[in-house]
Coordinates of C-alpha atoms in Angstrom, one line a residue:
Chain A
S1 CA 0.0 0.0 0.0
G2 CA 1.2 3.5 -0.6
T3 CA 2.4 6.2 1.8
P4 CA 0.0 6.5 4.8
C5 CA -2.3 9.5 3.9
S6 CA -2.4 11.1 7.3
M7 CA 1.2 11.3 8.5
P8 CA 1.2 12.0 12.3
Q9 CA 3.5 14.7 13.7
S10 CA 6.9 13.7 15.0
G11 CA 5.8 13.6 18.6
V12 CA 2.8 11.4 17.9
L13 CA 4.9 9.2 15.6
A14 CA 7.6 8.7 18.3
N15 CA 4.8 7.7 20.7
F16 CA 3.5 5.2 18.2
F17 CA 6.9 3.6 17.6
N18 CA 7.5 3.5 21.4
S19 CA 4.1 1.9 22.0
L20 CA 5.0 -0.9 19.6
L21 CA 8.3 -1.5 21.5
T22 CA 6.6 -1.6 24.9
K23 CA 3.5 -3.5 23.9
K24 CA 3.6 -7.1 25.2
V25 CA 2.5 -9.9 22.8
G26 CA 1.5 -13.1 24.4
Chain B
M1 CA -11.8 -17.8 -3.8
S2 CA -13.0 -14.6 -2.1
V3 CA -11.7 -13.5 1.3
E4 CA -15.1 -14.4 2.8
D5 CA -14.9 -18.0 1.3
Q6 CA -11.3 -18.3 2.5
R7 CA -12.4 -17.3 6.0
Y8 CA -15.3 -19.7 5.9
S9 CA -13.2 -22.6 4.8
D10 CA -10.5 -21.8 7.4
A11 CA -13.2 -21.8 10.1
M12 CA -14.7 -25.1 8.9
R13 CA -11.2 -26.7 8.9
V14 CA -10.6 -25.6 12.5
L15 CA -14.0 -26.9 13.5
E16 CA -13.5 -30.3 11.8
A17 CA -9.8 -30.7 12.5
G18 CA -8.6 -33.2 15.1
P19 CA -6.4 -32.3 18.1
E20 CA -3.2 -33.1 16.2
W21 CA -4.0 -30.6 13.4
L22 CA -5.1 -28.0 16.0
R23 CA -1.8 -28.4 17.9
A24 CA 0.2 -28.1 14.7
E25 CA -1.7 -24.9 13.8
I26 CA -1.1 -23.4 17.2
E27 CA 2.6 -24.2 16.8
R28 CA 2.7 -22.6 13.3
L29 CA 0.7 -19.5 14.5
S30 CA 3.0 -19.0 17.5
R31 CA 6.1 -19.2 15.4
E32 CA 4.6 -16.7 12.9
L33 CA 3.5 -14.4 15.6
S34 CA 7.0 -14.4 17.2
E35 CA 8.6 -13.7 13.9
T36 CA 6.2 -10.9 13.0
T37 CA 6.6 -9.4 16.5
H38 CA 10.4 -9.3 16.0
E39 CA 10.0 -7.6 12.6
K40 CA 7.5 -5.1 14.1
I41 CA 10.0 -4.2 16.8
Q42 CA 12.8 -3.8 14.3
A43 CA 10.6 -1.5 12.2
A44 CA 9.7 0.6 15.2
E45 CA 13.3 0.9 16.4
Y46 CA 14.4 1.9 12.9
G47 CA 11.6 4.4 12.7
L48 CA 12.7 6.0 16.0
V49 CA 16.3 6.2 14.8
V50 CA 15.3 7.9 11.5
L51 CA 12.9 10.2 13.4
E52 CA 15.7 11.2 15.8
E53 CA 18.1 11.8 12.9
K54 CA 15.5 13.9 11.1
Q55 CA 14.9 16.1 14.2
Q56 CA 18.7 16.6 14.6
L57 CA 19.0 17.6 10.9
K58 CA 16.1 20.0 11.3
Q59 CA 17.9 21.7 14.2
Q60 CA 21.1 22.0 12.2
Y61 CA 19.0 23.5 9.3
D62 CA 17.4 26.1 11.6
D63 CA 20.8 27.0 13.0
L64 CA 22.3 27.4 9.5
E65 CA 19.3 29.5 8.5
I66 CA 20.0 32.0 11.3
E67 CA 23.6 32.1 10.3
Y68 CA 22.7 32.7 6.7
E69 CA 20.3 35.6 7.6
T70 CA 22.9 37.2 9.8
V71 CA 25.5 37.2 7.0
R72 CA 23.0 38.4 4.4
Q73 CA 22.0 41.4 6.6
E74 CA 25.7 42.2 7.1
L75 CA 26.3 42.1 3.4
D76 CA 23.3 44.3 2.6
M77 CA 24.5 46.9 5.2
L78 CA 28.1 46.8 3.8
K79 CA 26.7 47.2 0.2
E80 CA 24.7 50.2 1.3
A81 CA 27.8 51.7 3.1
F82 CA 29.9 51.1 0.0
G83 CA 27.3 52.8 -2.1
Q84 CA 27.4 55.8 0.2
V85 CA 31.2 56.1 0.1
Y86 CA 31.1 55.8 -3.7
S87 CA 28.5 58.5 -4.2
N88 CA 30.3 60.8 -1.7
H89 CA 33.5 60.1 -3.6
K90 CA 31.8 61.1 -6.9
K91 CA 30.4 64.3 -5.3
V92 CA 33.8 65.3 -3.9
A93 CA 35.4 64.6 -7.3
A94 CA 32.7 66.7 -9.1
D95 CA 33.2 69.6 -6.5
G96 CA 36.9 69.4 -7.0
E97 CA 36.6 69.8 -10.7
S98 CA 34.2 72.6 -10.5
Chain C
M1 CA 9.1 -18.5 36.4
S2 CA 12.0 -18.7 33.9
V3 CA 11.4 -18.4 30.2
E4 CA 12.2 -22.1 29.9
D5 CA 9.6 -23.1 32.5
Q6 CA 7.1 -20.8 30.8
R7 CA 7.7 -22.5 27.5
Y8 CA 7.4 -25.9 29.1
S9 CA 4.2 -25.1 30.9
D10 CA 2.7 -23.6 27.7
A11 CA 3.6 -26.8 25.8
M12 CA 2.1 -29.0 28.5
R13 CA -1.1 -26.9 28.4
V14 CA -1.4 -27.4 24.7
L15 CA -0.7 -31.1 24.9
E16 CA -3.3 -31.6 27.7
A17 CA -5.9 -29.1 26.5
G18 CA -9.1 -30.3 24.8
P19 CA -10.2 -29.3 21.3
E20 CA -12.3 -26.3 22.7
W21 CA -9.3 -24.7 24.3
L22 CA -7.1 -25.4 21.2
R23 CA -9.7 -23.8 19.0
A24 CA -9.9 -20.7 21.2
E25 CA -6.1 -20.5 21.3
I26 CA -6.0 -20.6 17.4
E27 CA -8.6 -17.9 17.4
R28 CA -6.6 -15.7 19.8
L29 CA -3.3 -16.3 18.0
S30 CA -4.8 -15.5 14.6
R31 CA -6.2 -12.2 16.0
E32 CA -2.8 -11.3 17.6
L33 CA -1.0 -12.2 14.4
S34 CA -3.3 -10.1 12.2
E35 CA -3.0 -7.1 14.6
T36 CA 0.8 -7.4 14.9
T37 CA 1.1 -7.7 11.1
H38 CA -0.9 -4.5 10.7
E39 CA 1.2 -2.7 13.2
K40 CA 4.4 -3.9 11.5
I41 CA 3.2 -2.6 8.1
Q42 CA 2.2 0.7 9.7
A43 CA 5.5 1.2 11.4
A44 CA 7.4 0.3 8.1
E45 CA 5.3 2.8 6.1
Y46 CA 5.8 5.6 8.6
G47 CA 9.5 4.8 8.8
L48 CA 9.8 5.1 5.0
V49 CA 7.9 8.4 4.9
V50 CA 10.2 9.8 7.7
L51 CA 13.2 8.6 5.8
E52 CA 12.1 10.4 2.6
E53 CA 11.3 13.6 4.6
K54 CA 14.8 13.3 6.1
Q55 CA 16.4 13.0 2.6
Q56 CA 14.4 16.0 1.4
L57 CA 15.5 18.0 4.4
K58 CA 19.2 17.0 3.7
Q59 CA 18.8 18.3 0.2
Q60 CA 17.4 21.6 1.5
Y61 CA 20.3 21.8 4.0
D62 CA 22.9 21.2 1.3
D63 CA 21.3 23.9 -0.9
L64 CA 21.2 26.4 2.0
E65 CA 24.8 25.6 2.8
I66 CA 25.9 26.5 -0.8
E67 CA 23.9 29.8 -0.6
Y68 CA 25.5 30.5 2.8
E69 CA 29.0 30.0 1.4
T70 CA 28.3 32.2 -1.6
V71 CA 27.1 35.1 0.6
R72 CA 30.0 34.6 3.0
Q73 CA 32.5 34.9 0.2
E74 CA 30.8 38.0 -1.2
L75 CA 30.9 39.6 2.2
D76 CA 34.6 38.8 2.6
M77 CA 35.4 40.3 -0.8
L78 CA 33.4 43.4 0.0
K79 CA 35.1 43.8 3.4
E80 CA 38.5 43.6 1.7
A81 CA 37.4 46.2 -1.0
F82 CA 36.2 48.4 1.8
G83 CA 39.5 48.1 3.6
Q84 CA 41.3 49.0 0.4
V85 CA 39.2 52.1 -0.2
Y86 CA 39.6 53.1 3.4
S87 CA 43.4 52.8 3.4
N88 CA 43.6 54.6 0.0
H89 CA 41.5 57.3 1.5
K90 CA 43.8 57.6 4.5
K91 CA 46.9 57.8 2.2
V92 CA 45.3 60.5 0.0
A93 CA 44.4 62.5 3.1
A94 CA 48.0 62.1 4.5
D95 CA 49.5 63.1 1.1
G96 CA 47.1 66.0 1.0
E97 CA 48.2 67.3 4.4
S98 CA 51.9 66.9 3.6

């Protein structure tokens, strides 16, 4: 799929990436 | 086969399958989930690094832009002063002749 | 409980579980896998966009740096010319007096 249409601001993006790192997967 | 049909046939297979098949499927899904989780974490770590690099570059750009504006203004002022000296010079030379 | 013990107890649970539990586990793992896959793709797409934005910013930085060097050199040359005019002026004034 192409580039995500609504690109979040840097701060939101950093939170998104960090949430993926901290999220536990069982 | 449409996605719906695919889903239906997957569900039927799980319902009809014996414990052996179910255990093998759990094993397969667990492996795939662990691999995809690893790739997701890599993508997130990479994204954070590039985001950090971009923010640093933005800061460098902003600093250079301030430098550039300062030098531009200094140049404009010196050009104006030069113009002033030059026209004074011409006036003095004209007065001298007359 | 160590990771090894955890793995062992998970495996034992799968071996002893009945078909109902196995089916529910397949359902849960499939959902997690689909969600994790979506997150991985999202992270990769965002990472690519940030990378592209960073490369564009780098190009803008390089362009500004060239501009900055040009203006700097022009300023240095004008300063030198100004110094020249100023010292000539002083010499002429001194000659005039003497």
